[in-house]
Amino acid sequence: MTIWGDDIYLLLTANTFKLYEKSKGKGKFKRVVDQNYDIGSNRYLMLYSMTKANSAISFIGQDKEGRLIINLYYVQEKKVKGSYAVYQANMKQMIFKKLNTNNSTVKQFNK
């Protein structure tokens, strides 16, 4: 999952994980993730579409200030035919703070 926006907004409902991003100078957020989720052992976040067989697992937690922390791990593969293959392990951390429901950004997504 690649997220390039300057602002990121996460909307969690009872069973849906929606992630929106917006770059500086752009007027509206665009949805980059819209999947079902399941939380296991209060530590693992599983995102999936139709079946759990095709899912991504991330570590989640909460800090002392109540911010949601999501650590994503993934591998990228680069092949050069007949020459070599390179595998790069990556980690991305996202930290979310809870917004007041009177915030204009929240109102935009709750329509």
Phi, psi and omega in degrees: 000125178246126179236120185250355186292157177280329177241135179234138181231129180247129177243114178251127172248191182303328182216009183236137178247112180238127181240129181241150177223155179215134176270155178304138178087348178270147185278325188235155173282148172239144182283129178247340177221132175216090185222165172283159177218160176217139179248124181250136176054029181054024186219332187247130177255120178250121176257134181208158178265267183272320182231153179284349179294333180248072187234166175241138181248134177229159174267138178233159177191180180225136179270181184299332180274001178086011178281142177277129179244127177238123176254119180255135177236136179204162181240134175251140181244134176233122180245140169243113188308127177075002185239297182197168173228136180241133176244126181242121177274133183233151175226134177232134179245132176240135179238125183242138171251147181287132179266148174295138182293348175273355179296139183297328178295315180298317180299324179300323183270344182266013179286000000 
